[in-house]
Coordinates of N, CA and C in Angstrom, one line a residue:
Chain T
X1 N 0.8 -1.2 0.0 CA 0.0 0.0 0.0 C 0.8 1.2 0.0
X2 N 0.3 2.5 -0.3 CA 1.0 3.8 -0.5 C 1.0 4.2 0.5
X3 N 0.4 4.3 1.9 CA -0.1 4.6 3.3 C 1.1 4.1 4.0
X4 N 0.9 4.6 5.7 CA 1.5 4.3 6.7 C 0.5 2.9 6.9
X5 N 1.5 2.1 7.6 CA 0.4 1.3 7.8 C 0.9 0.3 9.3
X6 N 0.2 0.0 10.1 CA 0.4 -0.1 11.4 C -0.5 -1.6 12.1
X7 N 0.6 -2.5 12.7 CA 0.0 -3.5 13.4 C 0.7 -3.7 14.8
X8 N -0.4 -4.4 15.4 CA -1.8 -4.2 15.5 C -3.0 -3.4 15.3
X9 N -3.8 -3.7 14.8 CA -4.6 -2.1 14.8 C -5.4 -2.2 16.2
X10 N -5.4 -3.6 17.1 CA -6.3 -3.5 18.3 C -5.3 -4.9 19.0
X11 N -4.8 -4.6 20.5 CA -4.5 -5.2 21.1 C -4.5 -4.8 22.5
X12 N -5.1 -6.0 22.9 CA -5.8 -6.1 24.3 C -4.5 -7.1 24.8
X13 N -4.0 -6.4 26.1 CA -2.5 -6.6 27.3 C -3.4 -6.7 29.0
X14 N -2.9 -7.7 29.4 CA -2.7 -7.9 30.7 C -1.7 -7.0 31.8
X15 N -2.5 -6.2 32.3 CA -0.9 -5.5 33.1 C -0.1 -6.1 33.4
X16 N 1.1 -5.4 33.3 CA 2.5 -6.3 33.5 C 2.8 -6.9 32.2
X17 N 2.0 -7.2 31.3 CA 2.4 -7.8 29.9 C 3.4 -6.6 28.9
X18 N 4.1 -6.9 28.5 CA 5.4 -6.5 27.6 C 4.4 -6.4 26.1
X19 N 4.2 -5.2 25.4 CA 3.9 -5.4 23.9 C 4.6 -4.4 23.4
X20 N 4.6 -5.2 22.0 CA 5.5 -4.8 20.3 C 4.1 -4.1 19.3
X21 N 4.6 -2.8 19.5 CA 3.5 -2.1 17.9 C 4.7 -2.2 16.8
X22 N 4.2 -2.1 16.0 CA 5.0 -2.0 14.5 C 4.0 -0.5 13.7
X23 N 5.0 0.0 13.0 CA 5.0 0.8 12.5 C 5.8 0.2 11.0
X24 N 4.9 0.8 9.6 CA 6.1 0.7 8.1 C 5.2 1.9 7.8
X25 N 6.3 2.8 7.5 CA 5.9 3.7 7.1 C 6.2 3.8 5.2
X26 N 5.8 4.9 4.7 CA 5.6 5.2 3.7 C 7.2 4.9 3.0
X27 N 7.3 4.4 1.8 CA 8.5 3.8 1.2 C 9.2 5.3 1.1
X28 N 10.7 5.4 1.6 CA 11.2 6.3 1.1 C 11.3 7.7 2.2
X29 N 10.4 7.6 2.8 CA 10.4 8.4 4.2 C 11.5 8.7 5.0
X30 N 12.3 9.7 5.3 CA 13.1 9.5 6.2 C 12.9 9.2 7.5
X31 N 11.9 10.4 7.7 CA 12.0 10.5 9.1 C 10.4 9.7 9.6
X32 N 10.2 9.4 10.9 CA 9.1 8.4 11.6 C 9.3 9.2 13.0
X33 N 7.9 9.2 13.7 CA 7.6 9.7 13.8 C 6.3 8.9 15.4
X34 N 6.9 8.8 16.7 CA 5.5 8.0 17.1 C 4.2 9.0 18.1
X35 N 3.1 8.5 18.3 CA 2.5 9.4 18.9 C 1.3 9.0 20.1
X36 N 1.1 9.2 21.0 CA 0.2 8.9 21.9 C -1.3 9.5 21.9
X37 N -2.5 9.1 21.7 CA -3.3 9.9 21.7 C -4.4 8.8 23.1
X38 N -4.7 9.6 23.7 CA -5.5 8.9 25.0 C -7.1 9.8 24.6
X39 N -7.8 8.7 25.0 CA -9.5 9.0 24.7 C -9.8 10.6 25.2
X40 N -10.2 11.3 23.5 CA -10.9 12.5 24.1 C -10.0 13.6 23.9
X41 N -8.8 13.1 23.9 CA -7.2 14.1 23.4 C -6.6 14.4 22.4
X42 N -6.0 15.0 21.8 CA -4.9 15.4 20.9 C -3.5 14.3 20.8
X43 N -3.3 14.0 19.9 CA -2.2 13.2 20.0 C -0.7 13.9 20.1
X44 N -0.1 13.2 21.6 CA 0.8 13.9 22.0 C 2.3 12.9 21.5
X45 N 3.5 13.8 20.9 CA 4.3 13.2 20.6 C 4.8 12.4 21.6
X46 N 5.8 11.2 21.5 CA 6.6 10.6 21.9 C 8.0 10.7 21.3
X47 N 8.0 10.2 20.2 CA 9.6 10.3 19.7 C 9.8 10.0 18.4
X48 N 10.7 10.1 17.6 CA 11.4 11.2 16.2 C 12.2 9.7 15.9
X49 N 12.4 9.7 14.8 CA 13.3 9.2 13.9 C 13.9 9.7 13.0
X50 N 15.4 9.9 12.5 CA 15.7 10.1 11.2 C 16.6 8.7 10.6
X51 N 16.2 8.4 9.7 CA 16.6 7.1 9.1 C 16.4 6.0 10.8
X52 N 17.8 5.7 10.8 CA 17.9 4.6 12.5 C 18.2 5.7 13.4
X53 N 18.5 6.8 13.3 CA 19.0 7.3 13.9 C 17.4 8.1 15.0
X54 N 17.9 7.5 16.3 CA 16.4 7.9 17.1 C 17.0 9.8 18.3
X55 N 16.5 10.6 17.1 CA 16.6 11.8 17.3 C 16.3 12.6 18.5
X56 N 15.3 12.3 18.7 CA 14.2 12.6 20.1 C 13.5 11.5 20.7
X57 N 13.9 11.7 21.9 CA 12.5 11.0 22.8 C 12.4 11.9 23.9
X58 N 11.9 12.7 24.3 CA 11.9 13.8 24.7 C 10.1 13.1 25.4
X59 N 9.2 13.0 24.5 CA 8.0 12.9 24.8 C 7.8 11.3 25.7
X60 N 8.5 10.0 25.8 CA 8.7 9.0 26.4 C 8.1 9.0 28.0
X61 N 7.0 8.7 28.0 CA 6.6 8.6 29.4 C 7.7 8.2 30.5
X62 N 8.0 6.8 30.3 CA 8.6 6.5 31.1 C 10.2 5.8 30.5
X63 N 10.3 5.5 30.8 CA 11.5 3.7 30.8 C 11.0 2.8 30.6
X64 N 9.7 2.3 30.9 CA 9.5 1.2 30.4 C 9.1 1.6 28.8
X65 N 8.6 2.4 28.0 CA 8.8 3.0 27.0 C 10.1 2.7 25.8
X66 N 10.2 2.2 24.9 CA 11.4 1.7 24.0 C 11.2 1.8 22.6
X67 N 12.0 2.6 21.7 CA 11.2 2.5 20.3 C 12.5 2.3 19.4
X68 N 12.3 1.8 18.9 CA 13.7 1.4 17.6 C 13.0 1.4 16.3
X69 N 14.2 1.3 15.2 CA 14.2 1.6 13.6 C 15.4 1.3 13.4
X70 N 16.2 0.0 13.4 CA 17.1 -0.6 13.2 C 17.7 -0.3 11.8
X71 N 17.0 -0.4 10.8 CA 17.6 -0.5 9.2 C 17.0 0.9 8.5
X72 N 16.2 1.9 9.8 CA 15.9 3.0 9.1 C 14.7 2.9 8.2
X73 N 13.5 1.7 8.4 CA 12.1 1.7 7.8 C 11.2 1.7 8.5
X74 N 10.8 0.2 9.3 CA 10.0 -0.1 9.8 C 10.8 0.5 11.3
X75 N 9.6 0.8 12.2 CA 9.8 0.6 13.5 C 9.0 0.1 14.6
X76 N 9.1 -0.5 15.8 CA 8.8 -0.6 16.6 C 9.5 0.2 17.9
X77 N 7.7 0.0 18.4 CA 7.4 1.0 20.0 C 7.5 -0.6 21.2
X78 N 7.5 -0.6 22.1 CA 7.8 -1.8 22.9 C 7.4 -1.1 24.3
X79 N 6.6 -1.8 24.7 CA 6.2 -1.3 26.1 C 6.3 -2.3 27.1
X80 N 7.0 -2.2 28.7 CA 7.7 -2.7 28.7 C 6.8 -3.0 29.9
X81 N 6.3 -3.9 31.1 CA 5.1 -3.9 32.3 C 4.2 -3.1 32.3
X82 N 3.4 -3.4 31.0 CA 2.1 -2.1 30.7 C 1.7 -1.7 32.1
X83 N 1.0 -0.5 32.0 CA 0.2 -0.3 33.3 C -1.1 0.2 32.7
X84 N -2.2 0.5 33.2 CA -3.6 0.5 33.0 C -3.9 2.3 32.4
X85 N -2.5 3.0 32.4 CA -2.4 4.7 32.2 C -1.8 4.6 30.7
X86 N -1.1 3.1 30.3 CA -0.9 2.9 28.7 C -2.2 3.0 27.8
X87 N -3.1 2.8 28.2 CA -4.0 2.6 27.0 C -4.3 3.5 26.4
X88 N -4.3 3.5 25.6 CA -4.3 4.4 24.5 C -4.4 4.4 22.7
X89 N -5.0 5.3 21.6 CA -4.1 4.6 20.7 C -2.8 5.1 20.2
X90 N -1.6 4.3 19.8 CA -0.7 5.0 19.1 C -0.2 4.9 17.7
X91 N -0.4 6.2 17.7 CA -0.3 6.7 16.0 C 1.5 6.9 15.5
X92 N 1.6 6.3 14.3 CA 2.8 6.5 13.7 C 2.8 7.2 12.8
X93 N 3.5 7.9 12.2 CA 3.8 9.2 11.1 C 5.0 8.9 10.5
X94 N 4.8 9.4 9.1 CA 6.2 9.5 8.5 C 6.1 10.9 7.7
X95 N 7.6 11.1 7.4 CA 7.5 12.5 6.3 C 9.3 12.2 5.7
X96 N 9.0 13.0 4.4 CA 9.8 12.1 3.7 C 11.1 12.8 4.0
X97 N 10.9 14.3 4.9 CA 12.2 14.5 4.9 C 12.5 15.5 6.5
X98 N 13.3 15.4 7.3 CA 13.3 16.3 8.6 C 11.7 16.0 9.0
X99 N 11.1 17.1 9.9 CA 10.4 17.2 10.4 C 9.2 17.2 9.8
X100 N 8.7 17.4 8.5 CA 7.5 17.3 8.1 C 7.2 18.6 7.9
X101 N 7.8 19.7 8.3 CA 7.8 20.9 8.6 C 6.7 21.6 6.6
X102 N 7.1 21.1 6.1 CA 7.1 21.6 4.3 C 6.1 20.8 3.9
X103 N 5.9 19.5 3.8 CA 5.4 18.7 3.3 C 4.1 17.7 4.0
X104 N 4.6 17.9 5.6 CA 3.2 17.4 6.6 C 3.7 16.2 7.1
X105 N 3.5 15.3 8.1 CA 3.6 14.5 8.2 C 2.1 13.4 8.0
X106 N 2.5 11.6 7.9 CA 1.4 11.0 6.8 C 1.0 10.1 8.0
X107 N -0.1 9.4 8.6 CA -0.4 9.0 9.8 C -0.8 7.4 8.9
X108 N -0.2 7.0 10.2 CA -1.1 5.3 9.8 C -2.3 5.5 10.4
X109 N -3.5 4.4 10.7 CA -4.6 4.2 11.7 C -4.1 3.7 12.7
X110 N -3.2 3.6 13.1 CA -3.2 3.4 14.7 C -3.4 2.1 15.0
X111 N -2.6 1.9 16.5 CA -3.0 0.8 17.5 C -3.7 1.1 18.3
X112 N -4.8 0.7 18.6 CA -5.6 0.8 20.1 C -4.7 -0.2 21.1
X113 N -4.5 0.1 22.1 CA -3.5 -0.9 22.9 C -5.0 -0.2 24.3
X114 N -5.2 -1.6 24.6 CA -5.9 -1.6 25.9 C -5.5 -2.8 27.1
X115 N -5.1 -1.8 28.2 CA -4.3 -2.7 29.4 C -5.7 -3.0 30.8
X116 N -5.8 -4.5 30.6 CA -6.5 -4.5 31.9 C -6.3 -4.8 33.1
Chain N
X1 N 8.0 28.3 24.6 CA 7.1 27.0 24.6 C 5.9 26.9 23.7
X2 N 5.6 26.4 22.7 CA 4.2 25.6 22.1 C 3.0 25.1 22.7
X3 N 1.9 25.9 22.4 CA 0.7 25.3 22.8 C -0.5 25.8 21.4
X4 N -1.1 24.9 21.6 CA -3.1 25.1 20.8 C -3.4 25.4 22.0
X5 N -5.0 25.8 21.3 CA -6.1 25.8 21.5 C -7.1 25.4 20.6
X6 N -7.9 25.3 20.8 CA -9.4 24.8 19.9 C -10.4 25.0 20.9
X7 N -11.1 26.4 20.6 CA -12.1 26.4 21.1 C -13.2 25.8 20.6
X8 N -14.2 25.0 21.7 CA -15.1 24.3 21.4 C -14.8 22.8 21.2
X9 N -14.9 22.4 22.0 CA -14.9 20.4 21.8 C -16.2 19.8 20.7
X10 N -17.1 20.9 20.7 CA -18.6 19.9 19.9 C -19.0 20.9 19.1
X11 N -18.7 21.1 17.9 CA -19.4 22.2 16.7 C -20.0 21.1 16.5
X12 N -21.6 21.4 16.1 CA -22.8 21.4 14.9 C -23.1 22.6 14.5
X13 N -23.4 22.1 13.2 CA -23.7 23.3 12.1 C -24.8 22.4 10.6
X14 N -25.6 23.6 10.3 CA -26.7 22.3 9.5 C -26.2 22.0 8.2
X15 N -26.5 21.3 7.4 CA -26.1 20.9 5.8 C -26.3 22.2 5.5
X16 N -25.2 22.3 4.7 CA -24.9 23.8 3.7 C -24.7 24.9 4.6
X17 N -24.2 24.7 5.9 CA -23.9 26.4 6.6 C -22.3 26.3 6.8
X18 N -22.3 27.6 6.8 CA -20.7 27.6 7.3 C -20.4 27.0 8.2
X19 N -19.4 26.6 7.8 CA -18.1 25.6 9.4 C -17.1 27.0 9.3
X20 N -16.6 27.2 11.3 CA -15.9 27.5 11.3 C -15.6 27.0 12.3
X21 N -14.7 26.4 12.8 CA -13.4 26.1 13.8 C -12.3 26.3 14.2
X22 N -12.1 26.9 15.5 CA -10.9 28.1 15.7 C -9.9 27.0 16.6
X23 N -8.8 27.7 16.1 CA -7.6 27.4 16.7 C -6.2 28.4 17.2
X24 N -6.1 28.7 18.3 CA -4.8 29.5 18.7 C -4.2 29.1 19.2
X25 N -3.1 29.7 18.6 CA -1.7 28.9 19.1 C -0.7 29.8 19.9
X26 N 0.1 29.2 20.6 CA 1.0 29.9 21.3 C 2.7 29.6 20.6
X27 N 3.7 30.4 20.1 CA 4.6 29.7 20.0 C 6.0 30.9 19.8
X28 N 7.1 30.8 20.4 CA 7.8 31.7 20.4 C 8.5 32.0 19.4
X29 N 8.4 31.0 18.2 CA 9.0 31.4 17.0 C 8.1 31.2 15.6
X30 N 8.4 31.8 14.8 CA 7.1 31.8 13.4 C 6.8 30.0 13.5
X31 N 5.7 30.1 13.6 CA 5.3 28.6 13.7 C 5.0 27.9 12.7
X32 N 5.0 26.3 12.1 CA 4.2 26.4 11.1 C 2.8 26.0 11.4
X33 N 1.7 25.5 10.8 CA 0.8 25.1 11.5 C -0.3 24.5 10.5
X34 N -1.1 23.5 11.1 CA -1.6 22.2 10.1 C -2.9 22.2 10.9
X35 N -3.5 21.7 10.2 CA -5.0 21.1 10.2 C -5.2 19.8 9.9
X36 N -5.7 18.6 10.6 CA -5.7 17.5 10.2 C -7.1 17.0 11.0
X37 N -7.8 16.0 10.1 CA -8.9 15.6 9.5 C -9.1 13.9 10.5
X38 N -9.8 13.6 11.5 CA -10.0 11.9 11.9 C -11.2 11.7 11.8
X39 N -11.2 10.4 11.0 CA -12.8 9.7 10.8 C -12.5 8.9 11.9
X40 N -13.9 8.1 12.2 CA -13.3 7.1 13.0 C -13.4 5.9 12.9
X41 N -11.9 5.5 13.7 CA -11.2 4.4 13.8 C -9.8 4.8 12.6
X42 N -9.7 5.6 12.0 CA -8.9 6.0 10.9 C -7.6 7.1 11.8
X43 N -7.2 7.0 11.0 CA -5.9 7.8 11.0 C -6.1 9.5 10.9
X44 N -4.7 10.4 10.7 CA -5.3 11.7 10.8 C -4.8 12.1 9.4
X45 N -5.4 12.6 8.8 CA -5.4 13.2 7.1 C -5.3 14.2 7.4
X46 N -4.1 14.6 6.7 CA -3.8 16.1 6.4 C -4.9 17.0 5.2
X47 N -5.6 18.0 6.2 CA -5.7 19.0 5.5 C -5.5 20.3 4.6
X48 N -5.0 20.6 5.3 CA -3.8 21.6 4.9 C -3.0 22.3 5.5
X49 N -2.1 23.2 5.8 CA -0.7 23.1 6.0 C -0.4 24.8 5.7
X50 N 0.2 25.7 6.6 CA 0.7 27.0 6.6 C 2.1 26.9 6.9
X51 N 2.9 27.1 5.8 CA 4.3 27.1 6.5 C 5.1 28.3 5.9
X52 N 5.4 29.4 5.1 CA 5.4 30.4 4.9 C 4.8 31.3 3.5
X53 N 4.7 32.3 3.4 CA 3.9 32.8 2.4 C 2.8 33.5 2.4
X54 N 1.9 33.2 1.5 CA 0.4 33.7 1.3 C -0.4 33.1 2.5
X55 N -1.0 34.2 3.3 CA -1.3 33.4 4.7 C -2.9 33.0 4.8
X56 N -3.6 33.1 3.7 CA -4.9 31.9 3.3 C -4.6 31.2 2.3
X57 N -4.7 30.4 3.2 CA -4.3 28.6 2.5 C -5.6 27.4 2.1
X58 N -5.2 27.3 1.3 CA -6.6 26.5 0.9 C -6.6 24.8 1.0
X59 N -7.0 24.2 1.2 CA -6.6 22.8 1.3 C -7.7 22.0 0.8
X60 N -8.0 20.7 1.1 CA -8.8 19.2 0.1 C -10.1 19.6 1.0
X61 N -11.3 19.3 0.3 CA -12.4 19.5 0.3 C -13.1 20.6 0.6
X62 N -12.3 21.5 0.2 CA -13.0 22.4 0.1 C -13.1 23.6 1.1
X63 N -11.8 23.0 2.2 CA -11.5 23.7 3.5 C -10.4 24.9 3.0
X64 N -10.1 26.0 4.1 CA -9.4 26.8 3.9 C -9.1 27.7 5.4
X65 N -7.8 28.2 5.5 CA -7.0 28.8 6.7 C -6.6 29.9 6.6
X66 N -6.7 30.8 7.5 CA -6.5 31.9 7.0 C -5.4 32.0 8.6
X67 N -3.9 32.0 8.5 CA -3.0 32.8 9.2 C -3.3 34.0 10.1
X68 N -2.9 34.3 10.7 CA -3.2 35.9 11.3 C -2.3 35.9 12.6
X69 N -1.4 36.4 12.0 CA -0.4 36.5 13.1 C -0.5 37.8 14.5
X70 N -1.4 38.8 14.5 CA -1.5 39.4 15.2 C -2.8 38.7 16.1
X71 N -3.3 38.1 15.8 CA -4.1 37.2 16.5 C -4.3 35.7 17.1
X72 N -2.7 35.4 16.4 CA -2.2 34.0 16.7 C -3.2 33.2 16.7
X73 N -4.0 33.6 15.4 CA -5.0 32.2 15.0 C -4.8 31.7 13.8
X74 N -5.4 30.4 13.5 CA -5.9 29.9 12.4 C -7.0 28.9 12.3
X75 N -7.5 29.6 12.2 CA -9.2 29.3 12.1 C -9.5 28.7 10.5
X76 N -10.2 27.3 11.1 CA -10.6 27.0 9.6 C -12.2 27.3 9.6
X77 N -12.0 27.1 8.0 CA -13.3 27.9 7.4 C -13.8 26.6 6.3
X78 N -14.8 26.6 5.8 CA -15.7 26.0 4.7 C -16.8 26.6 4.7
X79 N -17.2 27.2 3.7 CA -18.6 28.3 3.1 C -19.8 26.9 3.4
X80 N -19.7 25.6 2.8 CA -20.6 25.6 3.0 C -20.4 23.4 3.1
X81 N -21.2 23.3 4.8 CA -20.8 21.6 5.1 C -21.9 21.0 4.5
X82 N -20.7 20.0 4.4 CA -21.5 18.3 3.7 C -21.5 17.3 4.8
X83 N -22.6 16.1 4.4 CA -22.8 15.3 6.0 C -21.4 14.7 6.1
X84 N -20.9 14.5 5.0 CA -19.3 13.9 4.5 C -18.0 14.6 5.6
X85 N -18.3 15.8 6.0 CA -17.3 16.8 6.5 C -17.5 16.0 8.0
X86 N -18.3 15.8 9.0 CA -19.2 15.0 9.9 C -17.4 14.2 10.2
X87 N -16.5 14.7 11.6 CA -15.3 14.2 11.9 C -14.8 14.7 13.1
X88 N -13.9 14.9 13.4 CA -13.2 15.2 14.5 C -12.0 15.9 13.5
X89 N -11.6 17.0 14.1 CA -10.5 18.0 13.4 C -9.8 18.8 14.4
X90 N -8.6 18.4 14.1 CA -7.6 19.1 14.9 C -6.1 20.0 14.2
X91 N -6.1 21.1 15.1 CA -4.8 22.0 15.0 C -3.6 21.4 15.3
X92 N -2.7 21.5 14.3 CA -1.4 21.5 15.5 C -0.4 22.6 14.9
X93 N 1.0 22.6 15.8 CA 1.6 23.6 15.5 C 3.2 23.0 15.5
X94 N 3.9 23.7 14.6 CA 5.4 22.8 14.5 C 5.9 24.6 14.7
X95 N 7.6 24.3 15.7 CA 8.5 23.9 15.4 C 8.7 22.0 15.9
X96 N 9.7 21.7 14.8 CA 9.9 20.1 15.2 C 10.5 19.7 16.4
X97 N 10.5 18.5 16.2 CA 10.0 17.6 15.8 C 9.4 17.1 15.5
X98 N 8.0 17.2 16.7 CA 6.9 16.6 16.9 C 6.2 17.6 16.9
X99 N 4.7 17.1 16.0 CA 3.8 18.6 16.8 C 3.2 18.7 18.1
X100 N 2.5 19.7 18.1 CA 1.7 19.6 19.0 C 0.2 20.1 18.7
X101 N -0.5 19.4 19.0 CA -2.0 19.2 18.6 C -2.8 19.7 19.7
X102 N -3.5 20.3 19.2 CA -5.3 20.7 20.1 C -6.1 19.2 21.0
X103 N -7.1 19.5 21.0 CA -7.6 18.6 21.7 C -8.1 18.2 21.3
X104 N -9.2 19.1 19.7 CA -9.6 18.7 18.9 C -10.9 19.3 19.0
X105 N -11.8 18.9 17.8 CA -13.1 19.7 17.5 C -14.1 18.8 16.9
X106 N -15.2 18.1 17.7 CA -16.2 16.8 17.0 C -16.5 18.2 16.0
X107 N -17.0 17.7 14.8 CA -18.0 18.5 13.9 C -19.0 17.6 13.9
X108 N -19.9 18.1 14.1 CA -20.9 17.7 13.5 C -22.1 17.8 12.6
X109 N -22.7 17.6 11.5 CA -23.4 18.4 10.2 C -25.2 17.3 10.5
X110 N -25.9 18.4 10.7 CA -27.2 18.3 10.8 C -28.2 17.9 9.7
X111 N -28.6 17.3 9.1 CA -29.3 17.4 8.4 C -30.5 18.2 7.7

């Protein structure tokens, strides 16, 4: 597909359970892009990619929080002893170059991640 | 520091009336600033996008922004809604990395 595109698009965690979102963003994209959006809210950044290289995490709740882009495409967010204040969904973005600043950044549909 | 606003969590407005949905921003340096579009369960679609220039901007379906830097708004506009328009719409504002987004605006179009 030409899209961001994101799995799981719905995953239901046991607190304390450890989960893997995946992000593939748009072919050719440099930069990725992850984001938190909690019911009712604005989606608040977490952290930046350019190629592998992980620019920001500035937004990272916590430590148990982890996000890689090993080869500079796909990435994964890793959450590490969910707690019941993770749920949320998280949206991934790409833009093909820097910040998006010119061109916008391109959203997948998201993971709903629900911790009970 | 960066911040929105979005006044108003629940616009309705009837088929065929103006939409308008305001957004102010706070930001210490020329900001850029976006409008993006959620259906639901979907992702967020770019609307359209102010980053320097002509400061009413026009964007996909028919939406349009008008800059105003003494008023640190950008308020979107459409002359006239479709039940289609019927979404959730949000501001955000860059410098980067990340934006930062509003809270957001249900629209909703009456029949």
């Amino acid at each position: 597909g030409a899209g961001v595109s994101q799995s799981p698009r719905y995953k239901v965690a046991k607190r304390g359970q450890d989960v893997a979102l995946r992000c593939d963003p748009i072919s050719g994209h440099v930069s990725l892009f992850w984001y938190q959006q909690a019911l009712g809210q604005g989606p608040e950044f977490l952290t930046y990619f350019q190629n592998e290289a992980q620019l920001d995490k500035s937004g990272l709740p916590s430590d148990r929080f982890f996000a890689e882009r090993p080869e500079g495409s796909v990435s994964t967010l890793k959450i590490q002893r969910t707690q019941q204040e993770d749920s949320a969904v998280y949206l991934c973005a790409s833009s093909l170059g820097g910040s998006g600043q010119g061109t916008g950044q391109f959203f997948g549909p998201g993971t709903r991640l629900t911790v009970l | 520091a960066q911040s929105v606003t979005q006044l108003g969590s629940h616009v309705s407005v009837s088929e065929g009336a103006l939409v308008l949905l305001r957004c102010n921003y706070s930001s210490s340096v020329p900001p850029y600033l976006f409008w993006y579009v959620q259906y639901p369960n979907q992702g967020l679609q770019l609307l359209l996008k102010y980053t320097t220039g002509a400061t009413l901007v026009k964007g996909i379906n028919g939406f349009e922004a008008e800059f105003k830097k003494s008023e640190t708004s950008f308020h979107l506009t459409k002359p006239s809604a479709h039940m289609s328009d019927a979404a959730e719409y949000f501001c955000a504002v860059s410098p980067p990395p990340g934006y930062i987004f509003g809270t957001g605006t249900r629209l909703k179009v009456l029949a």
